[in-house]
CSV table of C-alpha atoms in Angstrom, one decimal:
chain,number,residue,atom,x,y,z
J,1,MET,CA,252.8,91.6,-15.4
J,2,SER,CA,253.3,93.0,-12.2
J,3,ILE,CA,256.1,95.2,-10.7
J,4,LYS,CA,258.0,92.8,-8.4
J,5,ARG,CA,261.6,94.1,-8.1
J,6,ALA,CA,262.8,97.8,-8.2
J,7,LEU,CA,266.2,99.2,-8.6
J,8,VAL,CA,266.8,102.3,-6.6
J,9,SER,CA,269.7,104.9,-6.7
J,10,VAL,CA,269.3,108.4,-6.6
J,11,SER,CA,271.6,111.5,-5.9
J,12,ASP,CA,268.5,113.7,-5.2
J,13,LYS,CA,267.0,111.7,-2.3
J,14,GLN,CA,264.0,113.9,-1.8
J,15,GLY,CA,260.9,111.7,-1.2
J,16,ILE,CA,262.6,108.4,-2.0
J,17,VAL,CA,262.2,106.9,1.6
J,18,ASP,CA,258.3,107.5,1.7
J,19,PHE,CA,258.2,105.8,-1.9
J,20,CYS,CA,260.3,103.0,-1.7
J,21,ARG,CA,258.5,102.3,2.1
J,22,GLU,CA,255.2,102.1,0.1
J,23,LEU,CA,256.6,100.0,-2.8
J,24,SER,CA,257.9,97.6,-0.1
J,25,ALA,CA,254.4,97.5,1.7
J,26,LEU,CA,253.0,96.5,-1.9
J,27,GLY,CA,255.4,93.5,-1.9
J,28,VAL,CA,258.2,95.2,-4.2
J,29,GLU,CA,261.7,93.9,-3.6
J,30,ILE,CA,264.1,97.1,-3.4
J,31,ILE,CA,267.4,96.7,-4.7
J,32,SER,CA,269.9,99.7,-4.0
J,33,THR,CA,273.3,100.9,-3.9
J,34,GLY,CA,275.9,103.0,-1.9
J,35,GLY,CA,274.5,106.0,-0.1
J,36,THR,CA,270.6,105.3,-1.0
J,37,SER,CA,271.0,101.4,0.1
J,38,THR,CA,272.5,102.9,3.5
J,39,LEU,CA,269.8,105.6,3.8
J,40,LEU,CA,266.8,103.0,3.1
J,41,ALA,CA,268.2,100.4,5.6
J,42,LYS,CA,268.6,103.3,8.2
J,43,GLU,CA,264.9,104.5,7.9
J,44,GLY,CA,263.9,100.5,8.1
J,45,VAL,CA,263.1,100.0,4.5
J,46,PRO,CA,264.1,96.4,3.7
J,47,VAL,CA,266.7,96.6,0.9
J,48,ILE,CA,269.1,94.3,-1.0
J,49,GLY,CA,272.5,95.6,-1.8
J,50,ILE,CA,273.5,95.8,-5.5
J,51,SER,CA,276.5,93.6,-4.8
J,52,ASP,CA,274.0,90.6,-3.7
J,53,VAL,CA,272.5,90.8,-7.0
J,54,THR,CA,275.8,91.1,-9.2
J,55,GLY,CA,277.8,89.1,-6.8
J,56,PHE,CA,280.7,91.4,-7.4
J,57,PRO,CA,281.4,94.1,-4.9
J,58,GLU,CA,281.3,98.1,-5.8
J,59,ILE,CA,284.8,98.8,-6.9
J,60,MET,CA,286.9,101.9,-7.6
J,61,ASP,CA,285.3,104.2,-5.4
J,62,GLY,CA,281.8,103.3,-6.8
J,63,ARG,CA,282.6,103.8,-10.3
J,64,VAL,CA,281.6,100.2,-11.2
J,65,LYS,CA,278.7,98.6,-9.3
J,66,THR,CA,275.6,98.6,-11.8
J,67,LEU,CA,277.6,97.9,-14.9
J,68,HIS,CA,276.9,94.2,-14.9
J,69,PRO,CA,275.0,91.7,-16.9
J,70,ALA,CA,272.9,90.7,-13.8
J,71,VAL,CA,271.5,94.2,-13.9
J,72,HIS,CA,271.1,95.2,-17.5
J,73,SER,CA,269.9,91.6,-18.4
J,74,GLY,CA,267.1,92.2,-15.8
J,75,LEU,CA,266.4,95.6,-17.4
J,76,LEU,CA,266.6,94.7,-21.3
J,77,ALA,CA,265.1,91.1,-21.4
J,78,VAL,CA,262.1,91.2,-23.6
J,79,ARG,CA,259.6,89.6,-21.6
J,80,ASP,CA,257.6,87.9,-24.5
J,81,ASN,CA,260.6,86.6,-26.3
J,82,GLU,CA,261.2,82.9,-25.8
J,83,GLU,CA,265.0,83.0,-26.3
J,84,HIS,CA,265.5,86.0,-23.9
J,85,THR,CA,263.3,84.2,-21.3
J,86,ARG,CA,265.3,80.9,-21.8
J,87,GLN,CA,268.6,82.7,-21.3
J,88,MET,CA,267.3,84.3,-18.2
J,89,THR,CA,266.4,81.3,-16.7
J,90,GLU,CA,269.6,79.2,-17.5
J,91,LEU,CA,271.7,81.8,-16.1
J,92,GLY,CA,269.7,82.2,-13.2
J,93,LEU,CA,269.1,85.7,-13.6
J,94,ASP,CA,265.8,87.8,-12.3
J,95,TYR,CA,264.0,90.6,-14.1
J,96,ILE,CA,264.0,94.4,-12.9
J,97,ASP,CA,260.4,95.9,-13.4
J,98,LEU,CA,261.3,99.5,-12.1
J,99,VAL,CA,264.2,101.6,-12.2
J,100,VAL,CA,264.2,104.6,-9.7
J,101,VAL,CA,267.4,106.8,-10.8
J,102,ASN,CA,268.4,110.3,-10.9
J,103,LEU,CA,272.0,111.4,-11.8
J,104,TYR,CA,275.3,112.7,-10.1
J,105,PRO,CA,274.8,116.5,-9.7
J,106,PHE,CA,276.8,117.5,-12.6
J,107,ALA,CA,275.1,120.9,-13.1
J,108,GLU,CA,275.3,121.5,-9.2
J,109,THR,CA,278.9,120.8,-9.1
J,110,ILE,CA,280.0,123.2,-11.9
J,111,ALA,CA,277.9,125.8,-10.6
J,112,LYS,CA,280.4,126.2,-7.8
J,113,PRO,CA,282.9,129.1,-8.3
J,114,ASP,CA,285.7,127.2,-7.3
J,115,VAL,CA,284.9,123.8,-8.6
J,116,SER,CA,287.8,122.0,-10.1
J,117,TYR,CA,288.0,120.3,-13.5
J,118,GLU,CA,288.9,117.2,-11.9
J,119,GLU,CA,285.8,117.4,-9.5
J,120,ALA,CA,283.7,118.2,-12.4
J,121,ILE,CA,284.5,115.2,-14.1
J,122,GLU,CA,284.4,113.0,-11.3
J,123,ASN,CA,280.5,114.1,-11.3
J,124,ILE,CA,279.8,112.5,-14.7
J,125,ASP,CA,277.5,109.8,-14.1
J,126,ILE,CA,278.1,106.6,-16.2
J,127,GLY,CA,276.1,103.7,-14.7
J,128,GLY,CA,273.0,105.9,-14.0
J,129,PRO,CA,272.5,107.2,-17.7
J,130,THR,CA,273.0,103.5,-18.7
J,131,MET,CA,270.5,102.0,-16.4
J,132,LEU,CA,268.0,104.7,-17.3
J,133,ARG,CA,268.5,103.9,-21.0
J,134,SER,CA,268.1,100.5,-20.6
J,135,ALA,CA,265.0,100.6,-18.8
J,136,ALA,CA,263.6,103.4,-21.0
J,137,LYS,CA,264.4,101.6,-24.4
J,138,ASN,CA,262.4,98.3,-22.5
J,139,HIS,CA,259.4,100.6,-21.6
J,140,ALA,CA,257.2,98.0,-22.9
J,141,PHE,CA,258.1,96.1,-19.7
J,142,VAL,CA,260.0,98.2,-17.7
J,143,SER,CA,258.8,101.3,-15.6
J,144,VAL,CA,261.4,103.9,-15.2
J,145,VAL,CA,261.4,107.0,-12.8
J,146,VAL,CA,263.9,109.9,-13.0
J,147,ASP,CA,261.7,112.4,-11.4
J,148,ALA,CA,260.6,112.6,-7.9
J,149,ALA,CA,257.1,114.4,-9.0
J,150,ASP,CA,256.2,111.0,-10.9
J,151,TYR,CA,256.5,109.1,-7.7
J,152,ALA,CA,252.9,109.5,-6.5
J,153,GLY,CA,251.1,108.8,-9.8
J,154,VAL,CA,253.1,105.4,-10.0
J,155,LEU,CA,252.3,104.5,-6.8
J,156,ASP,CA,248.5,105.0,-7.5
J,157,GLU,CA,248.9,102.9,-10.5
J,158,VAL,CA,250.7,100.0,-8.7
J,159,ARG,CA,248.3,100.1,-6.0
J,160,ALA,CA,245.2,100.0,-8.5
J,161,GLY,CA,246.8,97.3,-10.9
J,162,GLY,CA,250.0,96.2,-9.6
J,163,ASP,CA,251.8,97.8,-12.6
J,164,THR,CA,251.9,101.1,-14.4
J,165,THR,CA,250.3,101.4,-17.8
J,166,LEU,CA,252.0,101.2,-21.0
J,167,GLU,CA,250.9,104.6,-21.8
J,168,THR,CA,252.5,106.0,-18.4
J,169,ARG,CA,255.7,103.8,-19.3
J,170,LYS,CA,255.6,105.5,-22.7
J,171,HIS,CA,255.7,108.9,-20.9
J,172,LEU,CA,258.0,108.1,-18.2
J,173,ALA,CA,260.7,106.7,-21.0
J,174,ALA,CA,260.6,110.0,-23.1
J,175,LYS,CA,261.0,111.8,-19.8
J,176,VAL,CA,264.2,109.8,-19.3
J,177,PHE,CA,265.7,110.4,-22.9
J,178,ARG,CA,264.9,114.2,-22.4
J,179,HIS,CA,266.6,114.1,-19.1
J,180,THR,CA,269.7,112.3,-20.2
J,181,ALA,CA,270.2,114.2,-23.4
J,182,ALA,CA,269.9,117.5,-21.4
J,183,TYR,CA,272.4,116.0,-18.9
J,184,ASP,CA,274.9,115.1,-21.9
J,185,ALA,CA,274.5,118.3,-23.4
J,186,LEU,CA,275.6,120.0,-20.2
J,187,ILE,CA,278.7,118.0,-20.0
J,188,ALA,CA,279.4,118.8,-23.5
J,189,ASP,CA,278.8,122.4,-23.4
J,190,TYR,CA,281.2,122.3,-20.3
J,191,LEU,CA,283.8,120.4,-22.0
J,192,ALA,CA,283.5,122.6,-25.2
J,193,ASN,CA,284.0,125.7,-22.9
J,194,VAL,CA,287.0,124.3,-21.3
J,195,THR,CA,288.6,123.3,-24.3
J,196,GLY,CA,287.9,126.6,-26.1
J,197,GLU,CA,285.4,125.3,-28.6
J,198,PRO,CA,282.6,127.4,-28.0
J,199,LEU,CA,281.4,126.9,-31.5
J,200,PRO,CA,282.0,122.9,-32.2
J,201,GLU,CA,281.0,121.0,-35.0
J,202,ARG,CA,277.8,119.8,-33.0
J,203,TYR,CA,276.2,122.4,-31.2
J,204,THR,CA,274.1,120.9,-28.1
J,205,VAL,CA,271.9,123.0,-26.0
J,206,THR,CA,269.3,122.4,-23.4
J,207,TYR,CA,266.9,124.3,-21.4
J,208,GLU,CA,264.6,123.6,-18.6
J,209,LYS,CA,260.8,124.7,-18.6
J,210,ILE,CA,260.0,127.6,-16.3
J,211,GLN,CA,256.3,127.8,-17.0
J,212,ASP,CA,253.8,127.4,-19.8
J,213,LEU,CA,252.6,130.9,-21.2
J,214,ARG,CA,248.8,131.6,-21.8
J,215,TYR,CA,249.7,132.0,-25.7
J,216,GLY,CA,252.5,132.9,-28.0
J,217,GLU,CA,253.2,136.2,-29.9
J,218,ASN,CA,249.5,135.8,-30.8
J,219,PRO,CA,246.6,134.0,-29.1
J,220,HIS,CA,246.6,131.2,-31.5
J,221,GLN,CA,250.2,130.2,-30.9
J,222,LYS,CA,251.2,127.9,-28.0
J,223,ALA,CA,254.4,128.9,-25.9
J,224,ALA,CA,256.4,128.2,-23.1
J,225,PHE,CA,259.1,130.1,-21.0
J,226,TYR,CA,262.6,128.0,-20.6
J,227,ARG,CA,265.8,129.0,-18.9
J,228,LYS,CA,269.4,127.7,-19.7
J,229,PRO,CA,271.0,125.7,-16.8
J,230,LEU,CA,273.2,127.9,-14.7
J,231,ALA,CA,271.9,131.2,-16.1
J,232,ALA,CA,273.4,134.3,-14.8
J,233,GLN,CA,271.5,136.0,-11.8
J,234,ASP,CA,271.0,139.1,-13.6
J,235,THR,CA,268.7,137.5,-16.5
J,236,LEU,CA,265.2,137.3,-16.7
J,237,THR,CA,264.9,133.9,-16.0
J,238,ALA,CA,266.2,134.4,-12.6
J,239,ALA,CA,263.8,137.1,-11.8
J,240,GLU,CA,261.3,137.0,-8.8
J,241,GLN,CA,257.8,138.1,-9.8
J,242,LEU,CA,256.6,140.0,-6.7
J,243,HIS,CA,253.1,141.1,-8.0
J,244,GLY,CA,250.7,140.9,-10.9
J,245,LYS,CA,249.4,137.7,-13.4
J,246,GLU,CA,251.7,135.7,-15.2
J,247,LEU,CA,254.0,137.0,-17.9
J,248,SER,CA,253.2,136.4,-21.5
J,249,TYR,CA,255.4,135.7,-24.2
J,250,ASN,CA,255.4,139.3,-25.6
J,251,ASN,CA,256.3,140.3,-21.9
J,252,ILE,CA,259.1,138.1,-21.9
J,253,ASN,CA,260.7,139.5,-25.0
J,254,ASP,CA,260.1,143.0,-24.1
J,255,ALA,CA,261.2,142.7,-20.5
J,256,ASN,CA,264.4,141.1,-21.8
J,257,ALA,CA,265.2,143.8,-24.2
J,258,ALA,CA,264.5,146.5,-21.6
J,259,LEU,CA,266.9,144.6,-19.0
J,260,GLN,CA,269.7,144.4,-21.9
J,261,ILE,CA,269.7,148.2,-22.5
J,262,VAL,CA,269.3,149.1,-18.9
J,263,LYS,CA,272.6,147.2,-18.1
J,264,GLU,CA,274.6,149.3,-20.4
J,265,PHE,CA,274.5,152.0,-17.8
J,266,GLU,CA,276.6,152.4,-14.4
J,267,GLU,CA,274.8,155.6,-13.5
J,268,PRO,CA,270.9,155.5,-12.4
J,269,ALA,CA,268.9,154.4,-15.6
J,270,VAL,CA,265.4,153.9,-16.7
J,271,VAL,CA,264.5,152.3,-20.0
J,272,ALA,CA,261.0,152.0,-21.7
J,273,VAL,CA,260.3,149.4,-24.3
J,274,LYS,CA,257.6,149.0,-26.7
J,275,HIS,CA,257.6,145.8,-29.0
J,276,MET,CA,261.4,145.0,-28.1
J,277,ASN,CA,262.3,148.6,-29.2
J,278,PRO,CA,263.2,151.5,-26.7
J,279,CYS,CA,260.8,154.5,-26.6
J,280,GLY,CA,262.5,156.3,-24.0
J,281,VAL,CA,265.7,156.0,-22.1
J,282,GLY,CA,266.8,158.5,-19.4
J,283,VAL,CA,269.9,158.6,-16.8
J,284,GLY,CA,270.1,161.0,-14.0
J,285,ALA,CA,271.4,161.5,-10.5
J,286,SER,CA,268.3,159.2,-9.3
J,287,VAL,CA,266.0,156.6,-10.5
J,288,TYR,CA,263.4,159.2,-10.0
J,289,GLU,CA,265.0,161.6,-12.5
J,290,ALA,CA,265.9,158.7,-14.7
J,291,TYR,CA,262.5,157.7,-14.8
J,292,GLN,CA,261.1,161.3,-15.7
J,293,LYS,CA,263.5,161.6,-18.5
J,294,ALA,CA,262.6,158.2,-20.2
J,295,TYR,CA,258.7,159.3,-19.7
J,296,ASN,CA,259.2,162.5,-21.3
J,297,ALA,CA,261.2,161.1,-24.2
J,298,ASP,CA,258.0,159.5,-25.4
J,299,PRO,CA,255.0,159.8,-23.2
J,300,THR,CA,252.8,158.4,-25.9
J,301,SER,CA,254.8,155.1,-26.6
J,302,ILE,CA,255.5,154.5,-22.9
J,303,PHE,CA,251.7,153.8,-22.5
J,304,GLY,CA,251.3,149.9,-22.0
J,305,GLY,CA,255.1,149.3,-22.0
J,306,ILE,CA,257.8,147.8,-20.1
J,307,VAL,CA,260.0,149.9,-17.6
J,308,ALA,CA,263.5,148.5,-16.4
J,309,ALA,CA,265.4,150.3,-13.8
J,310,ASN,CA,269.1,149.7,-12.7
J,311,ARG,CA,268.2,150.9,-9.0
J,312,ILE,CA,265.6,150.2,-6.6
J,313,ILE,CA,262.6,151.8,-7.0
J,314,ASP,CA,261.4,154.3,-4.1
J,315,ALA,CA,258.0,155.7,-3.2
J,316,ASP,CA,258.7,158.9,-5.4
J,317,THR,CA,259.3,157.0,-8.4
J,318,ALA,CA,256.6,154.5,-7.7
J,319,ASN,CA,254.0,157.5,-7.4
J,320,LEU,CA,255.1,158.5,-11.2
J,321,LEU,CA,254.8,154.9,-12.3
J,322,LYS,CA,251.4,154.2,-11.1
J,323,ASP,CA,249.9,157.3,-13.0
J,324,ILE,CA,250.1,155.3,-16.5
J,325,PHE,CA,249.3,151.8,-17.5
J,326,LEU,CA,252.3,149.7,-17.5
J,327,GLU,CA,252.7,146.1,-18.1
J,328,ILE,CA,255.9,145.6,-16.0
J,329,VAL,CA,258.1,147.2,-14.0
J,330,LEU,CA,261.5,145.6,-13.6
J,331,ALA,CA,264.0,146.7,-11.0
J,332,PRO,CA,267.0,145.5,-8.5
J,333,GLY,CA,264.3,146.1,-6.0
J,334,PHE,CA,261.4,148.0,-4.5
J,335,THR,CA,261.0,149.9,-1.1
J,336,GLU,CA,258.3,148.6,1.0
J,337,GLU,CA,256.5,151.9,0.2
J,338,ALA,CA,256.8,151.6,-3.3
J,339,LEU,CA,255.6,147.9,-3.2
J,340,GLU,CA,252.6,149.1,-1.2
J,341,ILE,CA,251.8,151.9,-4.2
J,342,LEU,CA,252.3,149.8,-6.9
J,343,THR,CA,250.6,146.6,-5.8
J,344,LYS,CA,247.3,148.6,-5.6
J,345,LYS,CA,247.4,148.4,-9.4
J,346,LYS,CA,245.7,145.0,-10.1
J,347,ASN,CA,247.4,144.2,-13.6
J,348,ILE,CA,251.0,145.7,-13.2
J,349,ARG,CA,253.8,142.9,-12.9
J,350,LEU,CA,256.6,143.9,-10.6
J,351,LEU,CA,259.8,141.9,-11.3
J,352,LYS,CA,262.9,141.9,-9.0
J,353,ILE,CA,265.9,141.1,-10.9
J,354,GLY,CA,268.7,141.4,-8.4
J,355,SER,CA,272.1,143.0,-8.7
J,356,LEU,CA,272.6,144.0,-12.6
J,357,SER,CA,276.1,143.6,-14.2
J,358,THR,CA,276.9,146.7,-16.6
J,359,ALA,CA,278.0,145.8,-20.4
J,360,SER,CA,281.4,146.3,-19.3
J,361,ALA,CA,281.6,143.9,-16.9
J,362,ARG,CA,279.5,141.3,-18.8
J,363,LYS,CA,281.0,138.1,-20.5
J,364,SER,CA,280.0,137.3,-24.0
J,365,SER,CA,277.4,134.5,-24.1
J,366,PHE,CA,275.8,132.9,-27.1
J,367,VAL,CA,272.6,133.7,-28.7
J,368,VAL,CA,270.4,131.0,-30.4
J,369,THR,CA,267.9,131.9,-32.9
J,370,SER,CA,265.7,129.2,-34.5
J,371,ILE,CA,264.8,129.3,-38.4
J,372,GLU,CA,262.9,126.7,-40.0
J,373,GLY,CA,264.7,123.6,-40.2
J,374,GLY,CA,267.7,124.7,-38.1
J,375,MET,CA,269.3,127.5,-36.1
J,376,VAL,CA,272.0,130.2,-36.0
J,377,VAL,CA,274.1,130.6,-33.4
J,378,GLN,CA,276.4,133.9,-32.5
J,379,GLU,CA,278.1,135.7,-29.6
J,380,SER,CA,276.0,138.2,-27.8
J,381,ASP,CA,276.8,142.0,-28.7
J,382,VAL,CA,278.6,143.0,-25.4
J,383,HIS,CA,280.8,145.4,-26.9
J,384,SER,CA,281.5,148.8,-25.2
J,385,VAL,CA,283.0,151.6,-26.9
J,386,ASN,CA,286.4,153.0,-25.5
J,387,PRO,CA,286.2,157.0,-26.1
J,388,GLU,CA,289.7,157.1,-26.6
J,389,GLU,CA,289.3,154.9,-29.3
J,390,LEU,CA,286.7,157.2,-31.2
J,391,GLN,CA,288.0,158.7,-34.3
J,392,VAL,CA,287.0,162.1,-35.0
J,393,VAL,CA,286.8,162.5,-39.0
J,394,THR,CA,285.4,166.1,-39.1
J,395,THR,CA,287.0,169.6,-38.7
J,396,ARG,CA,285.3,170.1,-35.6
J,397,LYS,CA,285.8,168.1,-32.7
J,398,PRO,CA,282.6,167.1,-30.5
J,399,THR,CA,282.7,169.0,-27.1
J,400,GLU,CA,282.7,167.4,-24.0
J,401,GLU,CA,278.9,167.8,-23.3
J,402,GLU,CA,278.5,166.3,-27.3
J,403,LEU,CA,280.9,163.8,-26.5
J,404,LYS,CA,278.8,162.5,-23.4
J,405,GLN,CA,275.4,162.6,-25.3
J,406,LEU,CA,277.0,160.6,-28.3
J,407,LEU,CA,278.3,157.9,-26.0
J,408,PHE,CA,275.1,157.6,-24.2
J,409,GLY,CA,273.0,157.5,-27.8
J,410,TRP,CA,275.5,154.6,-28.7
J,411,LYS,CA,274.7,152.5,-25.9
J,412,VAL,CA,271.2,152.9,-26.8
J,413,VAL,CA,271.2,152.5,-30.7
J,414,LYS,CA,272.9,149.1,-30.4
J,415,HIS,CA,269.5,147.8,-28.8
J,416,VAL,CA,267.3,149.1,-31.5
J,417,LYS,CA,266.3,147.2,-34.4
J,418,SER,CA,267.8,148.1,-37.7
J,419,ASN,CA,268.1,150.0,-39.6
J,420,ALA,CA,268.2,152.5,-36.4
J,421,ILE,CA,268.8,155.9,-35.5
J,422,VAL,CA,268.7,157.3,-32.0
J,423,LEU,CA,268.7,161.2,-31.4
J,424,ALA,CA,269.8,162.1,-27.7
J,425,ALA,CA,270.0,165.3,-25.5
J,426,ASN,CA,270.3,166.1,-21.9
J,427,ASP,CA,270.9,162.4,-20.9
J,428,MET,CA,267.8,161.3,-22.8
J,429,THR,CA,266.4,159.9,-26.0
J,430,VAL,CA,264.5,162.4,-27.8
J,431,GLY,CA,263.9,160.4,-31.0
J,432,VAL,CA,264.3,156.8,-32.1
J,433,GLY,CA,263.9,155.3,-35.6
J,434,ALA,CA,263.8,151.7,-35.6
J,435,GLY,CA,263.5,148.6,-37.9
J,436,GLN,CA,263.3,150.8,-41.3
J,437,MET,CA,264.5,149.3,-44.6
J,438,ASN,CA,266.7,152.3,-45.2
J,439,ARG,CA,268.8,154.8,-43.0
J,440,VAL,CA,267.0,157.9,-44.1
J,441,GLY,CA,263.7,156.4,-43.4
J,442,ALA,CA,265.0,155.8,-39.6
J,443,ALA,CA,266.3,159.1,-39.4
J,444,LYS,CA,262.9,160.8,-40.5
J,445,ILE,CA,261.2,159.0,-38.1
J,446,ALA,CA,263.5,159.9,-35.3
J,447,ILE,CA,263.7,163.3,-36.2
J,448,GLU,CA,259.9,163.9,-36.7
J,449,GLN,CA,259.3,162.2,-33.1
J,450,ALA,CA,261.9,164.7,-31.5
J,451,GLY,CA,260.5,167.7,-33.2
J,452,GLU,CA,262.0,171.0,-31.8
J,453,LYS,CA,264.0,168.7,-29.3
J,454,SER,CA,266.2,167.7,-32.5
J,455,LYS,CA,267.8,171.1,-32.2
J,456,GLY,CA,271.1,170.7,-30.5
J,457,ALA,CA,270.7,167.1,-30.1
J,458,VAL,CA,273.2,164.5,-31.3
J,459,LEU,CA,272.6,161.4,-33.5
J,460,ALA,CA,273.7,157.8,-33.1
J,461,SER,CA,273.6,155.3,-36.1
J,462,ASP,CA,274.0,151.6,-35.6
J,463,ALA,CA,275.8,151.1,-38.9
J,464,PHE,CA,277.4,153.7,-41.7
J,465,PHE,CA,275.9,155.9,-43.9
J,466,PRO,CA,275.9,154.9,-47.7
J,467,MET,CA,275.8,158.4,-48.5
J,468,GLY,CA,275.5,161.9,-47.3
J,469,ASP,CA,271.7,162.2,-47.5
J,470,THR,CA,271.2,161.4,-43.8
J,471,LEU,CA,273.5,164.0,-42.7
J,472,GLU,CA,271.7,166.6,-44.8
J,473,MET,CA,268.5,165.7,-43.2
J,474,ALA,CA,270.3,165.8,-39.6
J,475,ALA,CA,271.7,169.5,-40.4
J,476,LYS,CA,268.3,170.7,-41.3
J,477,ALA,CA,267.0,169.5,-37.9
J,478,GLY,CA,269.5,171.3,-36.3
J,479,ILE,CA,271.7,168.2,-35.1
J,480,THR,CA,275.2,169.1,-33.9
J,481,ALA,CA,277.1,165.8,-33.7
J,482,VAL,CA,276.9,162.2,-35.1
J,483,ILE,CA,278.4,158.9,-34.0
J,484,GLN,CA,278.6,156.0,-36.3
J,485,PRO,CA,280.6,153.1,-37.3
J,486,GLY,CA,282.2,154.6,-40.4
J,487,GLY,CA,283.4,151.9,-43.1
J,488,SER,CA,281.4,153.0,-46.1
J,489,ILE,CA,283.1,153.5,-49.6
J,490,LYS,CA,281.3,156.8,-49.4
J,491,ASP,CA,282.4,158.1,-45.8
J,492,GLU,CA,284.0,161.1,-47.4
J,493,GLU,CA,280.9,162.2,-48.9
J,494,SER,CA,279.3,162.1,-45.2
J,495,ILE,CA,282.3,163.8,-43.8
J,496,LYS,CA,282.0,166.6,-46.5
J,497,VAL,CA,278.4,167.3,-45.6
J,498,ALA,CA,279.0,167.1,-41.8
J,499,ASN,CA,282.0,170.0,-42.4
J,500,GLU,CA,279.8,172.1,-44.7
J,501,HIS,CA,277.2,172.3,-41.8
J,502,GLY,CA,279.7,172.5,-38.7
J,503,ILE,CA,278.7,169.1,-37.5
J,504,ALA,CA,281.0,167.2,-35.4
J,505,MET,CA,281.2,163.3,-36.5
J,506,VAL,CA,283.1,160.3,-34.8
J,507,PHE,CA,283.9,156.8,-36.1
J,508,THR,CA,283.4,153.9,-33.9
J,509,GLY,CA,284.8,151.4,-36.1
J,510,VAL,CA,282.2,148.8,-34.9
J,511,ARG,CA,278.6,147.9,-36.3
J,512,HIS,CA,275.6,147.1,-34.2
J,513,PHE,CA,273.0,145.8,-36.3
J,514,LYS,CA,270.1,143.8,-34.4
J,515,HIS,CA,267.7,142.1,-36.2
């Protein structure tokens, strides 16, 4: 076997002229269509038009050109099947040994902000996937290339032996089916959104690899980093790494957690995260002030953590950041002076995330969580509480300052693993209790961490109090105001305890469990 005829039709023409010129020099006959054929002819590469093969013109604005027996017989014929070879001979058909196709740019089309529905539909490729699938199915005899990165390897094998190896063809075929599956998944997702079916009867998703990771959550686990096509620009998948070694699996999860929290704030804010929970959050008049508060919230836990800011890091802030070991600093940007300071630290990773959208401006997306044998899908939690919708349930109303701190704590607690309690004062967290099996345990951790800072602080709880014990503990610690969803059958017990101790309490009516 050897490659004698190739069918080439590509939307992405990167490297295609040189590839086809080399194939032609090796004696391979090139068949092509439309713009690819025009380009190859212009560049002096001998080319046969698809109509010369099919005996039929390209019609309907190019919608119908390769959907023809003369094409698919040449792709699908089993070369060692006597009946197939007899039919090929009787019908005067020729084999096609190599297919080089990439598809209409559907993703690029729907990424345009002003794209029309009609334009999107017109960029759904039909003939391309059909040729790819035909060639990939018959990979025992046909080579199929969908990625320009494979051109060089295919050429090397053709030069060496006239054809690719079966092992190579298997790998190329597998890549084709991944490619067409991803293409169809993107179309299905687009149409589901257009028709208002975000959770359809079949949920198809596709992601593209950004990089292999050194290891997963632990060194014995393999891992890779993927992004969703058309992901928003203020996500971790779009971040530009300015300095430091490659991200790890845990780095990515922690950095994403920090990023989601810092997006909650419009004012300058800094978030420090360890193991996907905030250990310190602060807001201030500047990123410098916000970082000081985030650091002072828990100077112990921030060591070796992730720091995210929603403002450009300046030199003054960089001088503070350099004084401790941090895995990552994530921000919309860094001044030249800040970069000069921070890049002197070899192990710190600096990520530029670009402009951040606040929680109130974000659209709800979907979160996919894998389980053994399946997955669960839910809307992301982008709910923002409206202060006017808060229900004051105690005799005493919160003061203006308490209300400010309650809203601050509420923005943070929604991102803390449940059961979660956050104590806040002076625009910073002073205690965080995360991931406990009961709410009293979470409150105890937060209060112990805050120490004397709990006096005069406010408390945010991600879910209702099933009884009054957490309020009793809060009162003993000197907490003056509480924000919680409400909705327990024992709400009256908690309200009674709050009133007995002069604690102001408001209900949001919204729960923020995070698992």
